[in-house]
Tab-separated table of C-alpha atoms in Angstrom:
chain	number	residue	atom	x	y	z
A	14	TYR	CA	68.606	-179.125	153.258
A	15	CYS	CA	70.252	-177.445	150.359
A	16	ASN	CA	73.743	-176.542	150.360
A	17	LYS	CA	75.746	-173.868	148.242
A	18	LYS	CA	76.959	-176.129	145.587
A	19	GLN	CA	73.531	-177.278	144.616
A	20	LYS	CA	71.165	-174.965	142.594
A	21	MET	CA	68.231	-173.093	143.659
A	22	ILE	CA	65.224	-174.533	143.963
A	23	ASN	CA	61.597	-173.645	144.149
A	24	ALA	CA	60.109	-174.020	147.654
A	25	LEU	CA	57.376	-176.382	146.271
A	26	ASP	CA	60.274	-178.771	145.059
A	27	PHE	CA	61.992	-178.359	147.926
A	28	TYR	CA	59.292	-179.999	150.268
A	29	SER	CA	58.908	-182.529	147.820
A	30	ASP	CA	61.885	-184.223	148.554
A	31	LYS	CA	61.656	-187.445	151.286
A	32	PHE	CA	64.307	-186.098	153.576
A	33	VAL	CA	62.868	-182.508	153.641
A	34	ALA	CA	59.570	-183.898	154.173
A	35	ARG	CA	60.463	-186.021	157.080
A	36	SER	CA	62.613	-183.523	158.762
A	37	TYR	CA	59.763	-180.908	158.585
A	38	TYR	CA	57.307	-182.995	159.923
A	39	GLN	CA	59.864	-183.610	163.074
A	40	TYR	CA	60.038	-179.835	163.219
A	41	ALA	CA	56.569	-179.064	162.794
A	42	LYS	CA	54.592	-181.616	165.145
A	43	ILE	CA	56.428	-180.375	168.530
A	44	PRO	CA	54.332	-178.088	170.398
A	45	GLY	CA	54.995	-174.519	169.524
A	46	ASN	CA	56.091	-174.865	166.323
A	47	CYS	CA	53.219	-175.001	164.316
A	48	GLY	CA	52.703	-171.317	165.017
A	49	PHE	CA	50.374	-170.373	162.667
A	50	ALA	CA	47.565	-173.277	163.131
A	51	GLU	CA	48.471	-172.968	167.022
A	52	THR	CA	47.741	-169.121	166.996
A	53	GLY	CA	44.528	-169.438	164.581
A	54	LEU	CA	43.130	-172.094	167.104
A	55	ASN	CA	43.537	-170.167	170.137
A	56	TRP	CA	41.702	-166.804	168.434
A	57	ILE	CA	38.978	-169.418	167.286
A	58	GLN	CA	38.669	-170.809	170.680
A	59	SER	CA	38.369	-167.190	172.045
A	60	SER	CA	35.970	-166.022	169.588
A	61	PHE	CA	33.462	-168.882	169.031
A	62	ASN	CA	31.822	-171.650	170.839
A	63	LYS	CA	33.068	-174.577	171.355
A	64	GLU	CA	30.440	-176.253	169.593
A	65	PHE	CA	30.507	-174.199	166.698
A	66	PHE	CA	32.717	-176.252	164.512
A	67	LYS	CA	31.598	-179.657	165.693
A	68	GLY	CA	30.497	-182.161	162.449
A	69	LYS	CA	31.794	-179.403	159.954
A	70	SER	CA	34.657	-179.372	157.160
A	71	LEU	CA	37.841	-178.164	157.042
A	72	VAL	CA	39.994	-177.971	153.976
A	73	ASP	CA	43.646	-177.542	154.199
A	74	LEU	CA	45.316	-175.824	151.005
A	75	GLY	CA	49.536	-176.679	151.333
A	76	CYS	CA	48.783	-179.292	154.407
A	77	GLY	CA	52.083	-180.769	154.145
A	78	PRO	CA	52.577	-183.535	156.782
A	79	GLY	CA	49.188	-182.787	158.644
A	80	THR	CA	50.480	-180.528	161.466
A	81	SER	CA	48.024	-178.270	160.882
A	82	ILE	CA	44.879	-180.413	160.397
A	83	LYS	CA	46.466	-182.289	164.124
A	84	VAL	CA	46.248	-178.782	165.735
A	85	LEU	CA	43.110	-177.732	164.297
A	86	SER	CA	41.251	-180.794	164.951
A	87	GLU	CA	41.095	-179.528	168.451
A	88	LEU	CA	37.974	-177.850	167.061
A	89	LYS	CA	36.421	-181.263	166.564
A	90	PHE	CA	35.343	-180.913	162.756
A	91	GLY	CA	33.400	-183.761	161.109
A	92	HIS	CA	35.221	-183.683	157.963
A	93	TYR	CA	38.949	-182.797	156.988
A	94	TYR	CA	40.316	-182.377	153.371
A	95	GLY	CA	44.024	-181.836	153.170
A	96	VAL	CA	45.548	-180.733	149.595
A	97	ASP	CA	49.180	-180.560	148.644
A	98	GLY	CA	51.925	-180.851	145.920
A	99	SER	CA	54.151	-182.928	147.807
A	100	GLU	CA	53.653	-186.679	147.623
A	101	PRO	CA	56.278	-187.705	150.636
A	102	MET	CA	54.226	-184.843	152.561
A	103	LEU	CA	50.904	-186.417	151.743
A	104	GLU	CA	52.312	-190.131	152.931
A	105	ILE	CA	53.625	-188.586	155.988
A	106	ALA	CA	49.842	-186.867	156.564
A	107	GLU	CA	47.851	-190.061	155.887
A	108	ILE	CA	49.688	-191.957	158.641
A	109	TYR	CA	50.325	-188.974	161.287
A	110	THR	CA	46.415	-188.104	161.286
A	111	ARG	CA	45.138	-191.376	161.073
A	112	GLY	CA	42.224	-191.999	163.357
A	113	LEU	CA	40.815	-188.461	161.976
A	114	PRO	CA	38.273	-188.395	159.323
A	115	CYS	CA	40.750	-186.854	156.723
A	116	VAL	CA	40.773	-187.365	152.779
A	117	TYR	CA	44.050	-186.203	151.266
A	118	LYS	CA	44.473	-185.195	147.161
A	119	GLN	CA	47.722	-184.202	145.497
A	120	ILE	CA	47.449	-181.159	143.079
A	121	ASP	CA	50.305	-178.880	142.129
A	122	LEU	CA	49.723	-175.685	144.042
A	123	SER	CA	52.031	-173.863	141.559
A	124	GLU	CA	49.213	-174.103	138.859
A	125	GLU	CA	45.604	-172.635	138.906
A	126	PHE	CA	43.569	-175.391	140.188
A	127	ARG	CA	39.878	-176.348	141.527
A	128	LEU	CA	38.980	-177.752	144.619
A	129	GLU	CA	36.501	-180.455	144.691
A	130	GLN	CA	34.073	-179.097	147.003
A	131	GLY	CA	30.928	-177.343	145.798
A	132	ASP	CA	30.345	-173.757	146.092
A	133	GLY	CA	29.653	-172.436	149.868
A	134	SER	CA	29.948	-175.853	150.837
A	135	VAL	CA	33.210	-175.741	153.552
A	136	ASP	CA	33.136	-174.349	156.858
A	137	MET	CA	36.921	-173.462	157.129
A	138	VAL	CA	39.730	-172.866	154.797
A	139	SER	CA	43.748	-172.780	155.918
A	140	ILE	CA	46.171	-171.903	153.975
A	141	CYS	CA	49.692	-171.983	156.557
A	142	SER	CA	52.975	-171.610	155.473
A	143	VAL	CA	52.847	-172.148	152.053
A	144	SER	CA	51.709	-169.220	150.131
A	145	ASN	CA	55.271	-167.869	150.028
A	146	ALA	CA	55.936	-171.080	147.785
A	147	ILE	CA	53.521	-169.905	145.306
A	148	GLU	CA	54.546	-167.075	142.986
A	149	ASN	CA	50.670	-166.296	142.547
A	150	PRO	CA	48.486	-166.964	145.549
A	151	LEU	CA	45.931	-165.369	144.566
A	152	PHE	CA	43.849	-168.518	142.669
A	153	ALA	CA	44.190	-170.251	145.894
A	154	LEU	CA	42.460	-167.497	147.553
A	155	ARG	CA	39.621	-167.476	145.038
A	156	GLU	CA	39.182	-171.377	145.491
A	157	SER	CA	39.023	-170.631	149.109
A	158	SER	CA	36.571	-167.686	148.598
A	159	ARG	CA	34.395	-169.877	146.512
A	160	VAL	CA	34.196	-173.137	148.440
A	161	LEU	CA	33.202	-170.918	151.850
A	162	LYS	CA	29.905	-170.952	153.529
A	163	LYS	CA	28.539	-167.660	154.877
A	164	ASP	CA	30.111	-167.100	157.934
A	165	GLY	CA	32.948	-169.205	157.167
A	166	LEU	CA	36.290	-168.930	158.536
A	167	LEU	CA	39.792	-168.523	156.539
A	168	LEU	CA	42.916	-168.876	158.093
A	169	ALA	CA	45.878	-167.616	155.752
A	170	SER	CA	49.835	-166.274	156.115
A	171	PHE	CA	51.492	-164.574	153.907
A	172	VAL	CA	55.052	-162.820	153.138
A	173	LEU	CA	53.875	-159.622	152.564
A	174	ASN	CA	56.236	-156.605	151.313
A	175	GLU	CA	55.375	-152.851	151.084
A	176	THR	CA	55.561	-152.801	147.202
A	177	LYS	CA	52.655	-153.409	144.690
A	178	GLU	CA	54.425	-156.703	143.029
A	179	THR	CA	55.455	-159.887	143.818
A	180	ALA	CA	59.310	-160.236	144.936
A	181	THR	CA	61.375	-163.490	144.686
A	182	ILE	CA	63.117	-164.114	147.425
A	183	ILE	CA	66.497	-166.185	147.399
A	184	ASP	CA	67.151	-167.700	151.103
A	185	PRO	CA	71.132	-168.745	151.962
A	186	ASP	CA	70.081	-172.176	151.214
A	187	ASP	CA	69.501	-171.048	147.827
A	188	MET	CA	65.329	-171.683	147.889
A	189	ILE	CA	63.425	-169.507	145.673
A	190	SER	CA	60.188	-168.132	147.196
A	191	TYR	CA	58.320	-165.147	147.105
A	192	SER	CA	56.337	-162.151	149.109
A	193	HIS	CA	53.431	-160.687	147.911
A	194	SER	CA	52.225	-157.064	147.575
A	195	ASN	CA	50.236	-156.077	150.710
A	196	ASN	CA	47.593	-154.188	149.100
A	197	GLU	CA	47.047	-156.597	146.449
A	198	ILE	CA	46.342	-159.409	149.045
A	199	ILE	CA	44.266	-156.927	151.433
A	200	ASN	CA	42.114	-155.557	148.604
A	201	PHE	CA	41.304	-159.343	147.482
A	202	ILE	CA	40.261	-159.989	150.955
A	203	TYR	CA	37.986	-157.237	151.405
A	204	LYS	CA	36.835	-157.370	148.006
A	205	ASN	CA	35.697	-160.824	148.028
A	206	LYS	CA	33.622	-160.033	151.526
A	207	MET	CA	35.917	-161.110	154.138
A	208	CYS	CA	35.925	-159.454	157.370
A	209	VAL	CA	39.571	-159.353	159.056
A	210	ILE	CA	39.085	-160.873	162.975
A	211	GLY	CA	42.460	-161.654	163.550
A	212	LEU	CA	45.686	-160.325	162.476
A	213	ALA	CA	49.467	-160.679	163.562
A	214	LYS	CA	52.837	-159.637	161.957
A	215	TYR	CA	55.948	-161.786	162.270
A	216	PRO	CA	59.773	-160.766	161.642
A	217	ILE	CA	61.090	-163.181	159.154
A	218	ALA	CA	64.599	-164.056	159.459
A	219	VAL	CA	65.197	-164.022	155.516
A	220	SER	CA	67.018	-160.638	154.986
A	221	MET	CA	65.712	-159.330	151.818
A	222	SER	CA	64.750	-156.249	149.819
A	223	PRO	CA	62.214	-154.841	149.926
A	224	LYS	CA	61.285	-155.262	153.516
A	225	ALA	CA	58.917	-158.242	153.954
A	226	ILE	CA	56.917	-159.590	157.410
A	227	ASP	CA	54.994	-162.717	157.695
A	228	VAL	CA	51.312	-161.934	158.314
A	229	LEU	CA	48.250	-164.114	159.537
A	230	LEU	CA	44.872	-163.285	158.918
A	231	LEU	CA	41.889	-164.967	160.156
A	232	CYS	CA	38.568	-163.925	158.119
A	233	GLN	CA	34.904	-164.368	158.256
A	234	LYS	CA	33.355	-164.285	155.028
A	235	GLN	CA	30.151	-162.101	154.874
């Protein structure tokens, strides 16, 4: 990864490095290390009939090397769509999820984007372990809300702080990422008619001010 002699680098650029992409894949593919997707899978399996998602569609924003898609494929979706900004990550994902009906697309997650899926056409969207790399994640949430069907699910993780604004995080490896306002994200969820049906909080290793925590949400669109 980075060392102290390197200049500070944005998290999205950091994960676009071929070595970093490969290292992340080797870590995340180990059972127990793709924690947000695994927790979400457990929540869904305990709350919904096992046939609920059979043949339906999943969009994974910030899909990385396909590890979250691989975990969530236990739900037997009929179609998987992975979106990421890192070409090396997507190259790994194509190989790792071979055999699944997956389509991958490279887009710039740091800018406002529009998904190819139509309004109300997707059964589930996952945004795991990527929103901390995006300074303004609200456009990703807006697109998720737009494409989700009624009763569709959103599984999303955020690094949240107790202030009213986004805070910049510089970790020990000089990587730049962000924590977001707890109120801003939660208000967005509720204003877009999403009911929170699963919530978990995790301490984060990087010390910072203001204090922040990792939060995983499972929401259902009303």
